[in-house]
PDB file of C-alpha atoms in Angstrom:
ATOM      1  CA  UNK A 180     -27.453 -76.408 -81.098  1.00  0.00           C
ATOM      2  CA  UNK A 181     -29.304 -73.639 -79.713  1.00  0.00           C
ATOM      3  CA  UNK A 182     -32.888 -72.956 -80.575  1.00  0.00           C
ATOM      4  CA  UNK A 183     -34.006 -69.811 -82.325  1.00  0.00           C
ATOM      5  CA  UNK A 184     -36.150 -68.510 -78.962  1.00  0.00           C
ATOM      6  CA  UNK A 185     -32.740 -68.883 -76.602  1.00  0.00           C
ATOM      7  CA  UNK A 186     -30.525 -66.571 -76.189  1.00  0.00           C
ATOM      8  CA  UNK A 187     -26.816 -66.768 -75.154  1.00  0.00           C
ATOM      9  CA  UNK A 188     -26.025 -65.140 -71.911  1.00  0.00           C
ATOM     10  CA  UNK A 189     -24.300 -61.396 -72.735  1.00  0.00           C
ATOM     11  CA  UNK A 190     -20.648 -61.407 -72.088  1.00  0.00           C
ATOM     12  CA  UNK A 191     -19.440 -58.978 -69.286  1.00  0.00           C
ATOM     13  CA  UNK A 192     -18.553 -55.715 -70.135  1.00  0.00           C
ATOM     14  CA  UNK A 193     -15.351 -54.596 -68.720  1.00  0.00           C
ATOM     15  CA  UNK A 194     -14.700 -50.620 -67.265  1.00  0.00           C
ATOM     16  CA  UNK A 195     -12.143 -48.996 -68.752  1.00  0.00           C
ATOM     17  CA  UNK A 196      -8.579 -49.218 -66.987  1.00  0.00           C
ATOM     18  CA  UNK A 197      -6.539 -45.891 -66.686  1.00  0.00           C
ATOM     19  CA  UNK A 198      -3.306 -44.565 -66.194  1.00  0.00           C
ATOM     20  CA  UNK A 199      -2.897 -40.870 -65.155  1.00  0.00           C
ATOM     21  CA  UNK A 200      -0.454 -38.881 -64.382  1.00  0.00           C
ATOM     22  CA  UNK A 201      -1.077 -36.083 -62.264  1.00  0.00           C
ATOM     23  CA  UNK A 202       0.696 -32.998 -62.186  1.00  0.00           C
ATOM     24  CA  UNK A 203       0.107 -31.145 -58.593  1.00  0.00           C
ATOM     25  CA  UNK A 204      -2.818 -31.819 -56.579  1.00  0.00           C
ATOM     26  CA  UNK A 205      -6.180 -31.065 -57.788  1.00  0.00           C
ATOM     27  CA  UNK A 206      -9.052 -29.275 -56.172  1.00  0.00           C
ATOM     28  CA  UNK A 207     -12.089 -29.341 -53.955  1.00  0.00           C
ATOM     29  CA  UNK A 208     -14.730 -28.593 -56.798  1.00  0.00           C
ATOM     30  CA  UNK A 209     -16.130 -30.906 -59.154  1.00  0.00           C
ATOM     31  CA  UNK A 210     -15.585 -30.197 -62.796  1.00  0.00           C
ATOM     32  CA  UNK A 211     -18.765 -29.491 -64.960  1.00  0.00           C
ATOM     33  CA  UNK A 212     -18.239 -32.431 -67.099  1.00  0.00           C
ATOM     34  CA  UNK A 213     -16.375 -35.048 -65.268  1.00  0.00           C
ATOM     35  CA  UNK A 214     -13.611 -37.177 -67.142  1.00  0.00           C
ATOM     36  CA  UNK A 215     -15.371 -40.593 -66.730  1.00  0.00           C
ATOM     37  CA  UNK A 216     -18.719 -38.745 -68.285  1.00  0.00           C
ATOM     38  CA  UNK A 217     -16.762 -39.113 -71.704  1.00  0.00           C
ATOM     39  CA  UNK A 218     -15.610 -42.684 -71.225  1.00  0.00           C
ATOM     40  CA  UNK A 219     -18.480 -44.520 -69.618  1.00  0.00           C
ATOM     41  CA  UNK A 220     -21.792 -44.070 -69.913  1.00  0.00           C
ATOM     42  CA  UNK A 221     -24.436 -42.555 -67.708  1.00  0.00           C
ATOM     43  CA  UNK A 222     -26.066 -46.319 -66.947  1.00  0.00           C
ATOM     44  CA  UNK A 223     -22.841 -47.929 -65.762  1.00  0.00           C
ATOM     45  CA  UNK A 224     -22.833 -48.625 -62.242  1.00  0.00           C
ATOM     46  CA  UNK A 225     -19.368 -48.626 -60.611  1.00  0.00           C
ATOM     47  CA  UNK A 226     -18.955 -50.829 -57.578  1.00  0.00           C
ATOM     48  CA  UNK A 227     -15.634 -49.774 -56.084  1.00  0.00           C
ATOM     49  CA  UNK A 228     -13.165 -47.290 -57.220  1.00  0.00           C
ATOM     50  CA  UNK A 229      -9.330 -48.995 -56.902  1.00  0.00           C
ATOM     51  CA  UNK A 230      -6.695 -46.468 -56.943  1.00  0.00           C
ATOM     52  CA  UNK A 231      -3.242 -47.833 -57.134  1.00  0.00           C
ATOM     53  CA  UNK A 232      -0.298 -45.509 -56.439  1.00  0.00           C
ATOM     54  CA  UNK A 233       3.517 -46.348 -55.654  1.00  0.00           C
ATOM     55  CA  UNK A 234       5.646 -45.054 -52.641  1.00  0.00           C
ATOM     56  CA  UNK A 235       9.319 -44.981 -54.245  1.00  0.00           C
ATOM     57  CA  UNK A 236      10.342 -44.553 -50.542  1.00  0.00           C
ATOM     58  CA  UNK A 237       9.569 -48.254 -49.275  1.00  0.00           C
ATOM     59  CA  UNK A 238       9.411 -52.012 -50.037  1.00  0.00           C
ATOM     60  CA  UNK A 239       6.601 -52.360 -48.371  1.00  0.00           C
ATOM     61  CA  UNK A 240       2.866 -52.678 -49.936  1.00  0.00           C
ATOM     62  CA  UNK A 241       0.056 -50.882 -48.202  1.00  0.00           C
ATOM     63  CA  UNK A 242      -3.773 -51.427 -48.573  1.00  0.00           C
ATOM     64  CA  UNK A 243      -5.871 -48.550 -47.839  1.00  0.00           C
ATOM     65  CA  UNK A 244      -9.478 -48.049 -47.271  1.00  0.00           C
ATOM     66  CA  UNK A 245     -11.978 -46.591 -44.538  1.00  0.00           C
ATOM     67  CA  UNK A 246     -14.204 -49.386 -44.948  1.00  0.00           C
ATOM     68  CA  UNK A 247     -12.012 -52.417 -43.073  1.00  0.00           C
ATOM     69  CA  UNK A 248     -15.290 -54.793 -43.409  1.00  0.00           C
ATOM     70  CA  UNK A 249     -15.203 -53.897 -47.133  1.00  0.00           C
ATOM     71  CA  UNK A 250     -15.381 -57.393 -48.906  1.00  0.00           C
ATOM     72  CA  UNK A 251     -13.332 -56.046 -51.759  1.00  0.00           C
ATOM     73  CA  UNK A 252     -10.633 -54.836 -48.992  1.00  0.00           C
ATOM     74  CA  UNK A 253     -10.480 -58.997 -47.786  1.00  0.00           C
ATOM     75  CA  UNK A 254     -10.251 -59.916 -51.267  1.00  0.00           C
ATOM     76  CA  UNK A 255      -7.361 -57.895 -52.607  1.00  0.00           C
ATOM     77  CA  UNK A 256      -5.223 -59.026 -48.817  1.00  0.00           C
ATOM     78  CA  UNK A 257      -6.131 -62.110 -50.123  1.00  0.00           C
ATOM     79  CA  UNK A 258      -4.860 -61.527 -54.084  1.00  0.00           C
ATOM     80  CA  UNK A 259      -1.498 -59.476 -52.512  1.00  0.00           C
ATOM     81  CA  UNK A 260      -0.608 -62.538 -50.775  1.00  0.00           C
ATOM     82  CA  UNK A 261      -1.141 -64.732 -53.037  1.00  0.00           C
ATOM     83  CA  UNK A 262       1.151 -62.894 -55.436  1.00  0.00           C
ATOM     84  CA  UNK A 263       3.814 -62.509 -52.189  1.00  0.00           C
ATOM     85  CA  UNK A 264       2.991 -59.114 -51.204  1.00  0.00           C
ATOM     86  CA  UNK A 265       1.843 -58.936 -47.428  1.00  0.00           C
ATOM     87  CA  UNK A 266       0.311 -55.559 -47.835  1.00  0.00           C
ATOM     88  CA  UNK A 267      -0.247 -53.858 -44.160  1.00  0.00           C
ATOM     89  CA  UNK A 268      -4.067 -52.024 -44.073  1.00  0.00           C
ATOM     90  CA  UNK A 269      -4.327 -48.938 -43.013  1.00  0.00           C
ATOM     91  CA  UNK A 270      -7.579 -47.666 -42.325  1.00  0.00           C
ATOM     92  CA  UNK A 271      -7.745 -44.307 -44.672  1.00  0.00           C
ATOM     93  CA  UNK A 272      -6.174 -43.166 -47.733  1.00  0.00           C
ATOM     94  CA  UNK A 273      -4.705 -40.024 -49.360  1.00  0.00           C
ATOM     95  CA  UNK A 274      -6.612 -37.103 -49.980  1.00  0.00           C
ATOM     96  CA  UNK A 275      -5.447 -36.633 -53.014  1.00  0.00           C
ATOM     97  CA  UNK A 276      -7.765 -40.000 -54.075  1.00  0.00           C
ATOM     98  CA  UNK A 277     -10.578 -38.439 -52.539  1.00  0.00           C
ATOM     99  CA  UNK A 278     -10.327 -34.848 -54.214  1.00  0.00           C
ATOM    100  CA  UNK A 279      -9.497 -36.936 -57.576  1.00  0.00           C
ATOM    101  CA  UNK A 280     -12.478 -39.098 -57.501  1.00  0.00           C
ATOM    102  CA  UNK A 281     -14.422 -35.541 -57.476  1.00  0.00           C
ATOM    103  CA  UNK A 282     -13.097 -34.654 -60.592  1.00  0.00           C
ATOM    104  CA  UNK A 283     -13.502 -37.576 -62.096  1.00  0.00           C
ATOM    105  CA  UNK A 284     -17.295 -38.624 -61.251  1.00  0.00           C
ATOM    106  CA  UNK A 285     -20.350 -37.122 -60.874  1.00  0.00           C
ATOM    107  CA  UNK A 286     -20.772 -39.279 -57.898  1.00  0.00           C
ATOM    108  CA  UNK A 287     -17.620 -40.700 -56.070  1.00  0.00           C
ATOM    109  CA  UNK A 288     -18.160 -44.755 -56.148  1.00  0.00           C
ATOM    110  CA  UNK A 289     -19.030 -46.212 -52.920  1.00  0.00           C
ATOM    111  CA  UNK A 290     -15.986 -47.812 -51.873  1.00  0.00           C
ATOM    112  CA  UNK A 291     -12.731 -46.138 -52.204  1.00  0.00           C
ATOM    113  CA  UNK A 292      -9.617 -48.284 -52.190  1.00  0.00           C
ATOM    114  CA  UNK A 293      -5.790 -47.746 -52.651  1.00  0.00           C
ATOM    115  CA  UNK A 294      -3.254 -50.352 -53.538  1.00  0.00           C
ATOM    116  CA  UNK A 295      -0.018 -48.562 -52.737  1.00  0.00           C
ATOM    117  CA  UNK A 296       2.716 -50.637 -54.279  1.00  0.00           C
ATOM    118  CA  UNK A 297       6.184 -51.118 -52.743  1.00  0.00           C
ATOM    119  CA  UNK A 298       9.216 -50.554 -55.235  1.00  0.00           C
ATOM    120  CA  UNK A 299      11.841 -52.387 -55.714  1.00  0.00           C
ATOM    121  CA  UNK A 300       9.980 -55.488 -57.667  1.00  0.00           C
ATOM    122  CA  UNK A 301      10.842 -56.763 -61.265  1.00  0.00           C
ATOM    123  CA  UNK A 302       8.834 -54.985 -63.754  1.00  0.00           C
ATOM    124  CA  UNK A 303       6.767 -58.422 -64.006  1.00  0.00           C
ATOM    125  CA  UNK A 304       5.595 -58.691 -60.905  1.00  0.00           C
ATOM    126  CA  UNK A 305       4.073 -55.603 -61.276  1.00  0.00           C
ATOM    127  CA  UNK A 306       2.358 -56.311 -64.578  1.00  0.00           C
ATOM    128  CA  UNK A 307       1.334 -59.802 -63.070  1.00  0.00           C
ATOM    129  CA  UNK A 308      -0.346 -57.980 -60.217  1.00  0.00           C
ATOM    130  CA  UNK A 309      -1.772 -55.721 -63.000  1.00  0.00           C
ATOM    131  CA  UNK A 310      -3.075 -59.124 -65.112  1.00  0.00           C
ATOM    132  CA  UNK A 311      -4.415 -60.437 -61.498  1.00  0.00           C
ATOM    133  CA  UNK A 312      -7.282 -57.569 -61.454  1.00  0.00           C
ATOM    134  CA  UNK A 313      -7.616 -57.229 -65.257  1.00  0.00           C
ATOM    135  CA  UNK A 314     -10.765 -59.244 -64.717  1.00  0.00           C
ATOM    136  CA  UNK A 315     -12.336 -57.512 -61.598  1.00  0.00           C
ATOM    137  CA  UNK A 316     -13.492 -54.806 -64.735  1.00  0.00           C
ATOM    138  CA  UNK A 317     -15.880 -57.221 -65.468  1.00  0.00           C
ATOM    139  CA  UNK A 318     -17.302 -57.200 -62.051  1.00  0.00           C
ATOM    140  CA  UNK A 319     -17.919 -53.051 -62.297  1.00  0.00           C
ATOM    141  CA  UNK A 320     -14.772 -52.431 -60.326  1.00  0.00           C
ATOM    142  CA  UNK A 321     -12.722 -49.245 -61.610  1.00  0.00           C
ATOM    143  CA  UNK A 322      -8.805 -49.704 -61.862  1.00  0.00           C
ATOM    144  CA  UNK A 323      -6.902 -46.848 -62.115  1.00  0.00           C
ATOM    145  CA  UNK A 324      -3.213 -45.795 -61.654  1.00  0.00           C
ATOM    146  CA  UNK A 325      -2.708 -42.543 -60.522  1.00  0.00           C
ATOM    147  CA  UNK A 326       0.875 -41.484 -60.901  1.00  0.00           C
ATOM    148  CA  UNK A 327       1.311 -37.996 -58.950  1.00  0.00           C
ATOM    149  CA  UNK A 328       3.954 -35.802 -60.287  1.00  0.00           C
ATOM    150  CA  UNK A 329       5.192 -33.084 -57.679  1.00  0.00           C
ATOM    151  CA  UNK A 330       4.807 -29.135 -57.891  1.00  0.00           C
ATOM    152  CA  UNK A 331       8.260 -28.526 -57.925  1.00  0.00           C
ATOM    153  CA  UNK A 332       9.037 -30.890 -60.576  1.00  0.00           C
ATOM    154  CA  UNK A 333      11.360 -29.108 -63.290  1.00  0.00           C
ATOM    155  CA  UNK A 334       9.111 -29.124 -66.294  1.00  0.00           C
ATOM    156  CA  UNK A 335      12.141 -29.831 -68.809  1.00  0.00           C
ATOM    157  CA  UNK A 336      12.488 -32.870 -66.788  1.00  0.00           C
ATOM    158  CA  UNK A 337       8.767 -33.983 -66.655  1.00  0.00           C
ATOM    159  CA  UNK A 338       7.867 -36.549 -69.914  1.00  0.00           C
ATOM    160  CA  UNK A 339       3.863 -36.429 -69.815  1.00  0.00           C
ATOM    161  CA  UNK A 340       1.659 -39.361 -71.572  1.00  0.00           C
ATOM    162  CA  UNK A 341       1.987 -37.699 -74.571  1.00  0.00           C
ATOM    163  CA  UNK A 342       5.662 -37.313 -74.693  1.00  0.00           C
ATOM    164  CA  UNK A 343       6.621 -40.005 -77.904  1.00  0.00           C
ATOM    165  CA  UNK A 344       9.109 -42.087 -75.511  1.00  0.00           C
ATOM    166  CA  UNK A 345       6.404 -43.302 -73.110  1.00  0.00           C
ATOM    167  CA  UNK A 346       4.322 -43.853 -76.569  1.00  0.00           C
ATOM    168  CA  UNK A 347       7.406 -45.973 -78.027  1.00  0.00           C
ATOM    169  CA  UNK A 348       8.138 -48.190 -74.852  1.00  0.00           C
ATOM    170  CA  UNK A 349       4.286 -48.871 -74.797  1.00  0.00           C
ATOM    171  CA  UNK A 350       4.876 -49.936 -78.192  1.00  0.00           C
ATOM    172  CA  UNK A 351       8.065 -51.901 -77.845  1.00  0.00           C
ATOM    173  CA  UNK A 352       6.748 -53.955 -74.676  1.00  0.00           C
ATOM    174  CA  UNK A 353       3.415 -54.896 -77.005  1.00  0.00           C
ATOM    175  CA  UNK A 354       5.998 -56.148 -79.506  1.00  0.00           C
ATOM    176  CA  UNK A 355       8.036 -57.999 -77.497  1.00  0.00           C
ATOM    177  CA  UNK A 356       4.467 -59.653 -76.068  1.00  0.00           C
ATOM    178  CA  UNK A 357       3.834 -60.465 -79.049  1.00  0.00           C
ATOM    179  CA  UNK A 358       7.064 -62.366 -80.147  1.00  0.00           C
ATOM    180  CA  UNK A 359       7.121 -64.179 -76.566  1.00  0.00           C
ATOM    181  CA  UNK A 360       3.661 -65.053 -77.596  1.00  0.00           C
ATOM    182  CA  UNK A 361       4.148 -66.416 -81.274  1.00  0.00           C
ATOM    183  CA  UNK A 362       7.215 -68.391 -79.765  1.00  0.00           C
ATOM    184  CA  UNK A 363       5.752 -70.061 -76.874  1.00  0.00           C
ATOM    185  CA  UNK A 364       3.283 -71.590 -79.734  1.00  0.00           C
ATOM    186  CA  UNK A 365       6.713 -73.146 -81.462  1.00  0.00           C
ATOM    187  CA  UNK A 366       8.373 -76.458 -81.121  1.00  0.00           C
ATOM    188  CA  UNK A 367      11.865 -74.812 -80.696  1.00  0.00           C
ATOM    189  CA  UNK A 368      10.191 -73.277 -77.543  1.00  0.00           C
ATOM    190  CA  UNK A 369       8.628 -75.530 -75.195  1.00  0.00           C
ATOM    191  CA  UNK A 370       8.553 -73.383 -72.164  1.00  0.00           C
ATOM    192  CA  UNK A 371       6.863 -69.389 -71.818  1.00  0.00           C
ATOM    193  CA  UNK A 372       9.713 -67.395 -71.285  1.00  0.00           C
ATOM    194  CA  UNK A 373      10.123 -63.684 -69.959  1.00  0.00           C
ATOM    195  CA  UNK A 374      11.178 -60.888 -71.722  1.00  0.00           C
ATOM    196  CA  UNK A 375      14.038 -58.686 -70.966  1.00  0.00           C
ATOM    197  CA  UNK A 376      11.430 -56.113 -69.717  1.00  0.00           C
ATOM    198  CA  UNK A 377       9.731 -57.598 -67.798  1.00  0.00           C
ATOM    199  CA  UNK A 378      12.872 -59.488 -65.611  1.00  0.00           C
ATOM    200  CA  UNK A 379      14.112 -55.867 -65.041  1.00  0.00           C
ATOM    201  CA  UNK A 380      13.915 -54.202 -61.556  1.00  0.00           C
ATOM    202  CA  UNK A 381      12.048 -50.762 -61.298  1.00  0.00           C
ATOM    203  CA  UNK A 382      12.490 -48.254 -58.657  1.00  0.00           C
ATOM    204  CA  UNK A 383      10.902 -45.436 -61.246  1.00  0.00           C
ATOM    205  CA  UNK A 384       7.651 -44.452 -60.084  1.00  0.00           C
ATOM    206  CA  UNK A 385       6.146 -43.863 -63.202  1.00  0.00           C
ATOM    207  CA  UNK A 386       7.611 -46.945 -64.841  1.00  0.00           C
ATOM    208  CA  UNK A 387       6.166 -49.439 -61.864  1.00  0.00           C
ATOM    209  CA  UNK A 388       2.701 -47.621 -62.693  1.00  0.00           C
ATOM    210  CA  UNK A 389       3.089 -47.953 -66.237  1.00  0.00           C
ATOM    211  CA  UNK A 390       4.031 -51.949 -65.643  1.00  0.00           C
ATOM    212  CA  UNK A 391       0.524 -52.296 -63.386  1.00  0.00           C
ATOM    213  CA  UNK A 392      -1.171 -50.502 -66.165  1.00  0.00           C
ATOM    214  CA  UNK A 393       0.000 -52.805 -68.735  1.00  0.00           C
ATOM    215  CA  UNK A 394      -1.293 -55.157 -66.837  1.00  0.00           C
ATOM    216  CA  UNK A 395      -4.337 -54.143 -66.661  1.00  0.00           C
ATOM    217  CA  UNK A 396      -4.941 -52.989 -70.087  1.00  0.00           C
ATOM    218  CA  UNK A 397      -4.367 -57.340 -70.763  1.00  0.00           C
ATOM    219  CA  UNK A 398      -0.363 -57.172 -71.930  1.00  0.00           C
ATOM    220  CA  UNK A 399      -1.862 -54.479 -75.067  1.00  0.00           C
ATOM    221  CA  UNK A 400      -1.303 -51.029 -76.512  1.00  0.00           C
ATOM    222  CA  UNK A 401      -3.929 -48.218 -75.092  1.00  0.00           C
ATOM    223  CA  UNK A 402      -6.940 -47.255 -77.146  1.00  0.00           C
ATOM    224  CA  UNK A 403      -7.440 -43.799 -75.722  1.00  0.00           C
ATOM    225  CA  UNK A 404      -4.640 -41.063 -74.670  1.00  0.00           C
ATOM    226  CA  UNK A 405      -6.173 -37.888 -72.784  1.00  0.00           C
ATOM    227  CA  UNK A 406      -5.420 -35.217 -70.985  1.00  0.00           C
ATOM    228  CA  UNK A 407      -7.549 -31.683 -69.764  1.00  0.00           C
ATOM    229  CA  UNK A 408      -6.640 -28.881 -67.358  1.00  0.00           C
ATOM    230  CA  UNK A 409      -7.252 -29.507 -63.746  1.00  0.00           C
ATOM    231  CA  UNK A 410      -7.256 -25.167 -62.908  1.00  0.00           C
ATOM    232  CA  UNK A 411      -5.147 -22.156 -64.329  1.00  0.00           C
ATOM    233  CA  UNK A 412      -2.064 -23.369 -62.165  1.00  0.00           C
ATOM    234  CA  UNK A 413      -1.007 -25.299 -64.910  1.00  0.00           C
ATOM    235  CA  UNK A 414      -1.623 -28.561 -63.081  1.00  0.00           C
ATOM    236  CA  UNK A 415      -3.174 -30.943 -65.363  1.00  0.00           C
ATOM    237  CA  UNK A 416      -4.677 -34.638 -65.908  1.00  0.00           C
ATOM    238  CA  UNK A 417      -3.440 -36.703 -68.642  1.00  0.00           C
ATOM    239  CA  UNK A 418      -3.245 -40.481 -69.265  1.00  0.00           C
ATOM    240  CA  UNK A 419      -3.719 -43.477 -71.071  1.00  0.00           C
ATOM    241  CA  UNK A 420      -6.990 -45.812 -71.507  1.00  0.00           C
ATOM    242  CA  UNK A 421      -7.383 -49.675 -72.198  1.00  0.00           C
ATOM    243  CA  UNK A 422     -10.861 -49.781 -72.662  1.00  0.00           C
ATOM    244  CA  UNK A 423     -11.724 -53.028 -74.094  1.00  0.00           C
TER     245      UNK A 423
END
C-alpha cells in the first residue's frame, strides 16, 4: 500500500492521431490559427511529425526523411520489417508534407517523416501497422494520415469525412471489433479470429488510410470530425481524430 506522501507516476499522455483528407495542395502561408492550436495545447512538445501516405501505383513501401541519422528513421526500418515490409529510404519527402505541416503548426516539429505505404495488402495488415505505432503517441510522436485527393477529382465522385458512408463503415468495423472481442473471451472460441474486414485486400487509397488510421485510433470510433478551408479555391482540410 502506498503511503499518503507518494505519489504514483502520471500515465503518458498520448497526441492525438489524425486522418485527413486533403483536397488539392495547400499553400505556402501559415494559417492564423493553426489546426493543431485547437487540438493540443500550447505546452505539448512534439518530437517528430509521422506522415503516412499511400502510393496506389506500387507494392512497394517507402520511408522518407532528410534526416537519414534520425533515430526515429532506424526505428520505424526496424518496425516495417518486422511487420514484412522492407521499406526502401529515400532521403526527402513530398512537398506537400512540408507545406501541410505549415498549416498545421505554429512551428513545424523537428523531424519530418513519411511512411508511404505500398497497396495491395489485406486491410489488416494495414491496421496492424496502424496498432504497431499507436503507442509511439505516448512518446510525443504525431501520427497522421494524410490522404491527398487530386484537383481534377469530379466532386460528385469525391465522399469527404463527413459523407455518412465513411461515418457508417467506421461504425460497422468498431462493431465487428467488438463482437471478435466478446467472442475471443468465450469457450466456444478458443482462438482470436479475423473479421471479414480486415482479411479483405485494399487497393483504395482512402480505404488503406482509413485501415492505418483505425489502427492508430486503438481498433475505436473517432472522437473528433473536422474540417476548415485551406484558400478560396475550394480546396479544403477535413478529417477524423482519435484523441484518447
Amino acid at each position: 500500500m502506498l503511503g499518503a506522501g507518494v505519489q504514483q507516476p502520471a500515465t503518458p499522455k498520448r497526441l492525438p492521431a489524425l486522418y485527413l483528407s486533403c483536397r488539392g495542395v495547400p499553400g505556402e502561408s501559415p494559417r492564423p490559427l493553426p489546426l493543431m492550436a485547437r487540438l493540443i495545447e500550447a505546452s505539448e512538445d512534439i518530437r517528430a511529425l509521422v506522415f503516412i501516405t499511400t502510393n496506389g501505383e506500387s507494392h512497394a513501401t517507402q520511408l522518407r526523411c532528410t534526416r537519414s541519422d534520425e533515430t526515429l528513421v532506424v526505428e520505424l526500418q526496424l518496425l516495417l520489417e518486422e511487420l514484412g515490409h522492407a521499406a526502401a529510404f529515400h532521403q526527402s519527402h513530398d512537398g506537400l508534407l512540408t507545406r501541410l505541416a505549415a498549416q498545421l503548426f505554429v512551428e513545424s516539429p523537428p523531424c519530418i517523416v513519411e511512411v508511404c505505404l505500398g497497396s495491395g495488402m489485406t486491410a489488416g495488415q494495414y491496421r496492424r501497422l496502424g496498432e504497431s505505432l499507436c503507442r509511439w503517441r505516448e512518446r510525443q510522436v504525431m501520427l497522421i494520415c494524410v490522404d491527398q485527393v487530386p484537383d481534377d477529382v469530379d466532386p460528385q465522385l469525391y465522399r469527404s469525412p463527413y459523407d455518412p458512408y465513411w461515418r457508417g463503415l467506421l461504425s460497422q468495423w468498431v462493431e465487428e471489433r467488438n463482437w471478435i472481442e466478446a467472442l475471443s473471451g468465450s469457450a466456444l472460441c478458443t482462438t482470436p479470429s479475423l473479421s471479414s474486414s480486415e482479411q479483405t485486400l485494399v487497393s483504395d487509397n482512402t480505404l488503406c488510410l482509413l485501415h492505418a488510421a483505425f489502427g492508430l485510433g486503438g481498433l475505436r470510433a473517432p472522437e473528433r470530425l473536422f474540417g476548415f478551408d485551406l484558400d478560396d479555391n475550394q480546396r479544403a482540410l477535413s478529417g477524423y481524430g482519435w484523441m484518447s
